[in-house]
Short mmCIF file of C-alpha atoms and ligand atoms in Angstrom, two decimals:
data_model
loop_
_atom_site.label_atom_id
_atom_site.label_comp_id
_atom_site.label_asym_id
_atom_site.label_seq_id
_atom_site.Cartn_x
_atom_site.Cartn_y
_atom_site.Cartn_z
CA MET A 1 -30.80 -13.63 6.39
CA ASN A 2 -27.64 -13.08 8.51
CA ARG A 3 -26.96 -10.36 10.91
CA THR A 4 -23.69 -9.32 8.65
CA THR A 5 -25.48 -8.95 5.53
CA GLU A 6 -28.19 -6.79 7.25
CA THR A 7 -25.37 -4.26 8.38
CA SER A 8 -25.33 -1.18 6.38
CA VAL A 9 -22.98 0.60 4.97
CA THR A 10 -21.77 4.08 3.13
CA VAL A 11 -19.25 4.55 0.40
CA ILE A 12 -18.21 8.21 -0.40
CA GLY A 13 -16.15 8.79 -3.78
CA LEU A 14 -17.38 6.67 -6.42
CA GLY A 15 -14.36 6.59 -8.65
CA LEU A 16 -12.77 3.58 -10.47
CA MET A 17 -11.88 2.32 -6.52
CA GLY A 18 -15.40 3.40 -4.72
CA ARG A 19 -17.50 2.26 -7.78
CA ALA A 20 -15.73 -1.25 -6.78
CA LEU A 21 -15.78 -1.01 -2.87
CA ALA A 22 -19.80 -0.07 -3.10
CA GLY A 23 -20.45 -3.34 -5.96
CA ALA A 24 -18.65 -5.66 -3.29
CA PHE A 25 -20.84 -4.43 -0.29
CA LEU A 26 -24.11 -4.76 -2.31
CA LYS A 27 -22.70 -8.17 -3.86
CA ALA A 28 -22.57 -9.73 -0.21
CA GLY A 29 -25.62 -8.34 0.56
CA HIS A 30 -24.96 -5.06 2.82
CA PRO A 31 -27.56 -2.23 2.25
CA THR A 32 -25.44 0.34 0.75
CA THR A 33 -25.42 3.96 0.61
CA VAL A 34 -23.70 6.02 -1.75
CA TRP A 35 -22.64 9.89 -2.33
CA ASN A 36 -20.36 11.09 -5.39
CA ARG A 37 -19.35 14.56 -6.17
CA THR A 38 -20.62 13.98 -9.96
CA SER A 39 -23.90 11.81 -8.86
CA ALA A 40 -24.62 10.46 -12.47
CA LYS A 41 -21.49 7.85 -11.09
CA ALA A 42 -23.76 6.21 -8.96
CA GLY A 43 -26.14 4.89 -11.94
CA PRO A 44 -25.22 1.75 -12.61
CA LEU A 45 -24.91 1.04 -8.61
CA VAL A 46 -28.39 2.66 -7.63
CA ALA A 47 -29.51 0.01 -10.53
CA GLU A 48 -28.00 -2.55 -8.64
CA GLY A 49 -29.69 -1.52 -5.35
CA ALA A 50 -27.77 0.90 -3.83
CA ARG A 51 -29.56 4.04 -2.35
CA LEU A 52 -27.88 7.82 -3.55
CA ALA A 53 -27.54 9.96 -0.41
CA PRO A 54 -28.84 13.27 -1.67
CA THR A 55 -26.04 15.24 0.48
CA VAL A 56 -22.79 14.12 1.95
CA GLY A 57 -24.02 14.75 5.59
CA ASP A 58 -27.28 12.58 4.68
CA ALA A 59 -24.75 9.79 3.41
CA LEU A 60 -22.30 10.12 6.83
CA ARG A 61 -25.74 9.77 9.10
CA ALA A 62 -26.87 6.53 6.90
CA SER A 63 -24.72 3.90 8.29
CA PRO A 64 -23.02 2.70 11.53
CA LEU A 65 -19.57 2.44 8.77
CA THR A 66 -18.57 4.68 6.24
CA ILE A 67 -15.80 4.46 3.86
CA ILE A 68 -13.91 7.14 2.02
CA CYS A 69 -12.21 6.57 -1.12
CA LEU A 70 -11.26 10.16 -3.01
CA THR A 71 -8.38 11.02 -5.23
CA ASP A 72 -6.18 12.18 -1.80
CA TYR A 73 -6.51 13.34 1.40
CA ALA A 74 -6.74 17.06 0.60
CA ALA A 75 -9.90 16.18 -1.15
CA VAL A 76 -11.02 14.03 1.46
CA ARG A 77 -10.63 17.39 4.06
CA GLU A 78 -12.14 19.45 1.76
CA LEU A 79 -15.32 17.60 1.69
CA LEU A 80 -15.64 16.57 5.44
CA SER A 81 -15.21 20.45 6.12
CA GLU A 82 -17.58 21.22 3.73
CA SER A 83 -20.41 18.78 5.37
CA GLU A 84 -19.62 19.94 9.06
CA SER A 85 -22.28 22.55 9.02
CA GLU A 86 -24.80 19.92 7.83
CA SER A 87 -23.64 16.91 9.65
CA GLU A 88 -20.84 15.73 12.42
CA PRO A 89 -19.38 12.70 11.41
CA ALA A 90 -19.24 11.46 15.35
CA GLY A 91 -22.27 8.77 14.57
CA THR A 92 -20.57 6.91 12.31
CA THR A 93 -16.93 5.00 12.23
CA LEU A 94 -15.00 6.75 9.06
CA ILE A 95 -12.61 4.59 7.30
CA ASN A 96 -10.48 6.50 4.95
CA LEU A 97 -9.13 4.22 1.80
CA THR A 98 -7.65 6.92 0.16
CA SER A 99 -4.27 6.90 -0.77
CA GLY A 100 -1.11 9.04 1.16
CA ASP A 101 1.60 9.27 3.12
CA SER A 102 1.65 8.17 7.05
CA ALA A 103 1.79 12.31 8.31
CA GLN A 104 -1.57 12.66 6.28
CA ALA A 105 -3.23 9.33 7.98
CA ARG A 106 -2.14 10.59 11.69
CA ASP A 107 -3.08 14.29 10.57
CA ALA A 108 -6.42 12.93 9.54
CA ALA A 109 -6.96 10.62 12.39
CA ARG A 110 -6.24 13.85 14.64
CA TRP A 111 -8.72 15.66 12.74
CA ALA A 112 -11.20 13.16 13.20
CA GLY A 113 -10.85 12.74 16.73
CA GLN A 114 -10.93 16.62 17.31
CA ARG A 115 -14.32 16.21 16.07
CA GLY A 116 -15.37 13.24 18.11
CA ALA A 117 -15.35 10.75 15.53
CA ARG A 118 -14.26 7.13 15.62
CA TYR A 119 -11.79 7.14 12.58
CA LEU A 120 -9.71 4.27 10.91
CA ASP A 121 -7.18 5.02 8.13
CA GLY A 122 -6.45 2.07 5.18
CA ALA A 123 -4.67 1.11 2.06
CA ILE A 124 -5.80 -0.98 -0.50
CA MET A 125 -3.43 -2.98 -2.30
CA ALA A 126 -5.10 -3.86 -5.14
CA VAL A 127 -6.54 -3.04 -8.32
CA PRO A 128 -10.96 -2.34 -8.77
CA PRO A 129 -11.51 -5.76 -10.56
CA ALA A 130 -9.82 -7.59 -7.70
CA ILE A 131 -11.86 -5.94 -4.59
CA GLY A 132 -14.01 -8.54 -3.33
CA THR A 133 -11.55 -11.30 -3.76
CA ALA A 134 -8.96 -12.73 -1.50
CA GLU A 135 -6.73 -11.30 -3.84
CA ALA A 136 -7.38 -8.02 -2.66
CA VAL A 137 -5.31 -6.92 0.40
CA ILE A 138 -6.57 -4.00 2.25
CA LEU A 139 -4.52 -2.75 5.33
CA HIS A 140 -6.19 -0.92 8.05
CA SER A 141 -4.76 1.02 11.28
CA GLY A 142 -6.53 2.78 14.30
CA PRO A 143 -8.05 2.10 17.07
CA GLN A 144 -8.38 -1.98 17.43
CA ALA A 145 -11.85 -2.23 18.90
CA ASP A 146 -13.34 -0.11 15.89
CA PHE A 147 -11.83 -2.69 13.49
CA GLU A 148 -12.74 -5.74 15.01
CA ALA A 149 -16.38 -3.95 15.33
CA HIS A 150 -16.74 -3.77 11.55
CA LYS A 151 -14.38 -6.18 10.36
CA PRO A 152 -17.43 -8.69 9.57
CA VAL A 153 -18.58 -5.90 6.73
CA LEU A 154 -15.40 -5.01 5.59
CA ASP A 155 -14.50 -8.98 4.64
CA ALA A 156 -16.94 -8.50 1.71
CA LEU A 157 -13.90 -6.33 0.24
CA GLY A 158 -11.32 -8.73 0.17
CA THR A 159 -8.16 -9.70 2.53
CA VAL A 160 -8.81 -7.14 5.22
CA THR A 161 -5.90 -6.81 7.51
CA TYR A 162 -5.44 -4.98 10.84
CA LEU A 163 -1.39 -3.59 11.54
CA GLY A 164 -1.92 -1.44 14.94
CA ALA A 165 -2.92 1.90 16.69
CA ASP A 166 -0.81 4.19 14.88
CA PRO A 167 -3.40 5.23 12.19
CA GLY A 168 -0.26 5.73 9.90
CA LEU A 169 0.83 2.27 9.56
CA ALA A 170 -1.43 1.17 6.72
CA SER A 171 0.31 4.20 4.66
CA LEU A 172 3.52 3.46 5.82
CA TYR A 173 3.07 -0.25 4.79
CA ASP A 174 1.49 1.15 1.53
CA VAL A 175 4.77 3.28 0.43
CA ALA A 176 7.21 0.45 1.98
CA GLY A 177 5.17 -2.11 -0.40
CA LEU A 178 5.74 0.61 -3.67
CA ALA A 179 9.30 0.39 -2.31
CA MET A 180 9.15 -3.58 -3.24
CA MET A 181 7.13 -3.23 -6.75
CA TRP A 182 9.27 -1.00 -8.14
CA SER A 183 13.15 -2.34 -6.85
CA VAL A 184 11.69 -5.69 -8.16
CA LEU A 185 10.37 -4.03 -11.84
CA ASN A 186 13.57 -2.26 -12.14
CA ALA A 187 15.35 -5.22 -11.17
CA TRP A 188 13.55 -7.22 -13.90
CA LEU A 189 13.99 -4.39 -16.49
CA GLN A 190 17.65 -4.19 -15.85
CA GLY A 191 18.11 -7.98 -16.61
CA THR A 192 15.74 -7.82 -19.70
CA ALA A 193 17.97 -5.34 -21.04
CA LEU A 194 20.67 -7.06 -21.00
CA VAL A 195 19.69 -10.67 -22.37
CA ARG A 196 18.12 -8.62 -25.06
CA THR A 197 21.38 -7.30 -26.04
CA ALA A 198 21.75 -11.31 -26.88
CA GLY A 199 18.39 -11.49 -28.83
CA VAL A 200 16.94 -13.17 -26.05
CA ASP A 201 13.33 -11.87 -25.87
CA ALA A 202 11.69 -10.59 -22.61
CA ALA A 203 9.10 -13.54 -22.36
CA THR A 204 12.12 -16.16 -22.64
CA TYR A 205 13.99 -14.06 -19.81
CA ALA A 206 10.79 -13.63 -17.52
CA PRO A 207 10.70 -17.48 -15.84
CA PHE A 208 14.21 -17.30 -14.83
CA ALA A 209 13.50 -13.91 -13.43
CA ARG A 210 10.46 -14.73 -11.49
CA GLN A 211 12.72 -17.71 -10.16
CA ILE A 212 15.68 -15.84 -8.90
CA ALA A 213 12.68 -13.43 -7.43
CA ALA A 214 11.28 -16.16 -5.68
CA VAL A 215 14.47 -17.24 -4.27
CA VAL A 216 15.22 -13.94 -2.97
CA ALA A 217 12.24 -13.55 -1.42
CA ASP A 218 12.64 -16.90 0.89
CA TRP A 219 15.66 -15.29 2.12
CA LEU A 220 13.93 -12.42 3.71
CA PRO A 221 12.47 -13.89 6.96
CA GLY A 222 16.26 -15.13 7.90
CA TYR A 223 17.63 -11.68 6.87
CA ALA A 224 15.01 -9.69 8.95
CA ASP A 225 15.84 -11.89 11.99
CA GLN A 226 19.49 -10.55 11.45
CA VAL A 227 18.17 -6.90 10.97
CA ASP A 228 16.02 -7.45 14.15
CA ARG A 229 18.94 -8.76 16.06
CA GLY A 230 21.56 -5.95 14.93
CA SER A 231 23.93 -8.86 14.01
CA PHE A 232 24.86 -9.88 10.55
CA PRO A 233 27.31 -12.69 10.40
CA ALA A 234 28.37 -14.09 6.80
CA GLU A 235 26.48 -17.37 6.88
CA VAL A 236 26.06 -17.48 3.16
CA SER A 237 28.38 -14.81 1.40
CA ALA A 238 29.89 -11.76 2.48
CA LEU A 239 29.17 -8.24 1.45
CA GLU A 240 32.55 -7.74 -0.24
CA THR A 241 31.78 -10.65 -2.24
CA ASP A 242 28.31 -9.50 -3.12
CA VAL A 243 30.30 -6.09 -4.42
CA ARG A 244 32.50 -8.13 -6.59
CA ALA A 245 29.32 -9.68 -8.39
CA MET A 246 28.08 -6.04 -8.60
CA ALA A 247 31.21 -4.97 -10.47
CA HIS A 248 30.56 -7.73 -13.32
CA LEU A 249 27.18 -6.47 -13.40
CA ILE A 250 28.28 -2.78 -14.09
CA GLU A 251 30.49 -4.19 -16.41
CA GLU A 252 28.42 -6.18 -18.46
CA SER A 253 25.79 -3.59 -18.66
CA GLU A 254 28.51 -1.02 -20.06
CA ALA A 255 29.85 -3.13 -22.44
CA ALA A 256 26.57 -4.14 -24.25
CA GLY A 257 25.80 -0.40 -24.02
CA VAL A 258 23.05 -0.89 -21.27
CA ASN A 259 22.12 1.56 -18.94
CA ALA A 260 23.92 0.86 -15.41
CA GLU A 261 22.66 3.52 -13.10
CA LEU A 262 21.13 1.27 -10.85
CA PRO A 263 23.89 -1.17 -10.32
CA LYS A 264 25.98 1.49 -9.54
CA LEU A 265 23.38 3.06 -6.98
CA PHE A 266 23.44 -0.19 -5.05
CA LYS A 267 27.13 -0.73 -5.45
CA ALA A 268 27.88 2.98 -4.20
CA MET A 269 25.90 1.80 -0.99
CA ALA A 270 27.99 -1.53 -0.52
CA ASP A 271 31.23 0.34 -1.08
CA ARG A 272 29.98 3.21 1.94
CA ALA A 273 29.47 -0.09 3.96
CA ILE A 274 32.63 -1.48 3.26
CA ALA A 275 34.48 1.48 3.86
CA ALA A 276 32.61 1.71 7.34
CA GLY A 277 34.43 -1.41 8.08
CA HIS A 278 31.25 -3.82 7.36
CA GLY A 279 32.76 -6.21 4.20
CA GLY A 280 32.62 -9.31 6.23
CA GLU A 281 29.46 -9.53 7.16
CA GLN A 282 26.32 -10.19 5.32
CA TYR A 283 24.24 -8.13 2.85
CA PRO A 284 21.37 -6.82 5.36
CA VAL A 285 23.87 -4.93 7.06
CA LEU A 286 23.24 -2.41 4.48
CA ILE A 287 19.88 -1.46 6.56
CA GLU A 288 22.70 0.91 8.38
CA GLU A 289 22.89 2.71 4.74
CA PHE A 290 19.32 2.64 4.09
CA SER A 291 18.45 3.79 7.63
CA LYS A 292 19.97 7.17 7.27
CA PRO A 293 19.34 10.05 4.63
CA GLY A 294 20.86 9.39 1.24
CA GLY A 295 24.39 10.27 0.63
CA ASP A 296 25.17 10.93 4.06
P1 NAP B 1 -10.64 7.97 -9.49
O1 NAP B 1 -11.54 7.07 -10.71
O2 NAP B 1 -10.33 9.22 -9.97
O3 NAP B 1 -11.57 8.94 -8.41
C1 NAP B 1 -11.61 9.50 -7.53
C2 NAP B 1 -13.09 10.10 -6.58
O4 NAP B 1 -12.38 11.28 -6.19
C3 NAP B 1 -14.08 10.65 -7.60
O5 NAP B 1 -15.24 9.91 -6.98
C4 NAP B 1 -14.00 11.72 -7.13
O6 NAP B 1 -15.27 12.37 -7.46
C5 NAP B 1 -13.43 12.28 -6.11
N1 NAP B 1 -12.86 13.30 -5.79
C6 NAP B 1 -11.72 13.79 -6.10
N2 NAP B 1 -11.77 15.10 -5.79
C7 NAP B 1 -12.83 15.40 -4.42
C8 NAP B 1 -13.44 16.59 -4.22
N3 NAP B 1 -12.73 17.41 -3.86
N4 NAP B 1 -14.50 17.01 -3.39
C9 NAP B 1 -15.07 15.38 -3.62
N5 NAP B 1 -14.92 14.25 -4.30
C10 NAP B 1 -13.68 14.40 -4.95
O7 NAP B 1 -9.43 7.23 -8.51
P2 NAP B 1 -9.76 5.97 -7.86
O8 NAP B 1 -8.88 5.07 -8.85
O9 NAP B 1 -10.86 5.65 -7.52
O10 NAP B 1 -8.89 6.13 -6.54
C11 NAP B 1 -9.19 6.88 -5.31
C12 NAP B 1 -8.53 6.40 -4.40
O11 NAP B 1 -7.79 4.90 -4.33
C13 NAP B 1 -6.87 7.21 -4.77
O12 NAP B 1 -6.35 7.69 -3.33
C14 NAP B 1 -6.21 5.94 -5.40
O13 NAP B 1 -4.72 6.18 -5.15
C15 NAP B 1 -6.59 4.91 -4.64
N6 NAP B 1 -6.48 3.61 -5.22
C16 NAP B 1 -6.74 3.15 -6.18
C17 NAP B 1 -6.20 2.32 -6.81
C18 NAP B 1 -6.76 1.80 -8.47
O14 NAP B 1 -6.18 0.92 -8.85
N7 NAP B 1 -7.75 2.66 -9.27
C19 NAP B 1 -5.70 1.37 -6.34
C20 NAP B 1 -5.31 1.29 -4.72
C21 NAP B 1 -5.57 2.61 -4.40
P3 NAP B 1 -16.15 12.55 -9.10
O15 NAP B 1 -16.33 11.58 -9.79
O16 NAP B 1 -16.79 13.66 -8.84
O17 NAP B 1 -14.59 13.57 -9.98
#
């Protein structure tokens, strides 16, 4: 047995995700201590070799690394506060993989720091069945030395990534990823609603939609470069040309009796950018519209 598989780990919270996390650690050979408010959920993991801690304090003392994955940050704070009289979390590195926003993550890091605890925040960009495979991307932010110290153990969970010292970064990437996900899905649904009016079913349209999404994804590095330079020369297309195509999408949707709210929303943003004098520039100039509060 090598050193990595001898490193013990604790998982607090055995919901759908916590059970997948603990299962992946066990599968990789790490002695795994678990705790859950409803202890019955630990049964199958205990059958696979996990140790069920009798209390949260015992769970926190059991391993150099403790993963917490509860419903939300309020639950994490409540649980760790309750356990304070029993045990300071100072002896273990806490990695909080509970979903939330960046302010909650920074607040939790401050709270842990005040108690002398080492703390990293994380975000899971995967569903439970993917945990333990390379497909499961898990983001971390906080002190780099603590991440590096525990990376060999964390590797059991999937593709683990370090983003930076600001503990809010993992949550920030998490919500930014949600913007990407819903935008792609909404755009696909808009197109699907349109083609269905001509009797084309969703499955027929999906490969074409996927191809367009892949082509647009390939534009991102070059467009990101324009955003970072703050310079938007129309190398391929000018915003005023794009806006004419947006008008076609709106007209087509309205003529077909399909919802046009989404294309009207992005045309309104582009119209504002044109009114501000950016019609001759390339699409990423809209970053200026996206970087201020809506409607201003
Ligand atoms: P879940 O199945 O609903 O489990 C929630 C867990 O939180 C349970 O262990 C529950 O304990 C515990 N909990 C809630 N309030 C508590 C409290 N006040 N004190 C102690 N324990 C408390 O949810 P999940 O799917 O595992 O998700 C957990 C986290 O992972 C969430 O932040 C979620 O957003 C994130 N996540 C989930 C997925 C997914 O696909 N499931 C994907 C990415 C991220 P009991 O068992 O006693 O109720």
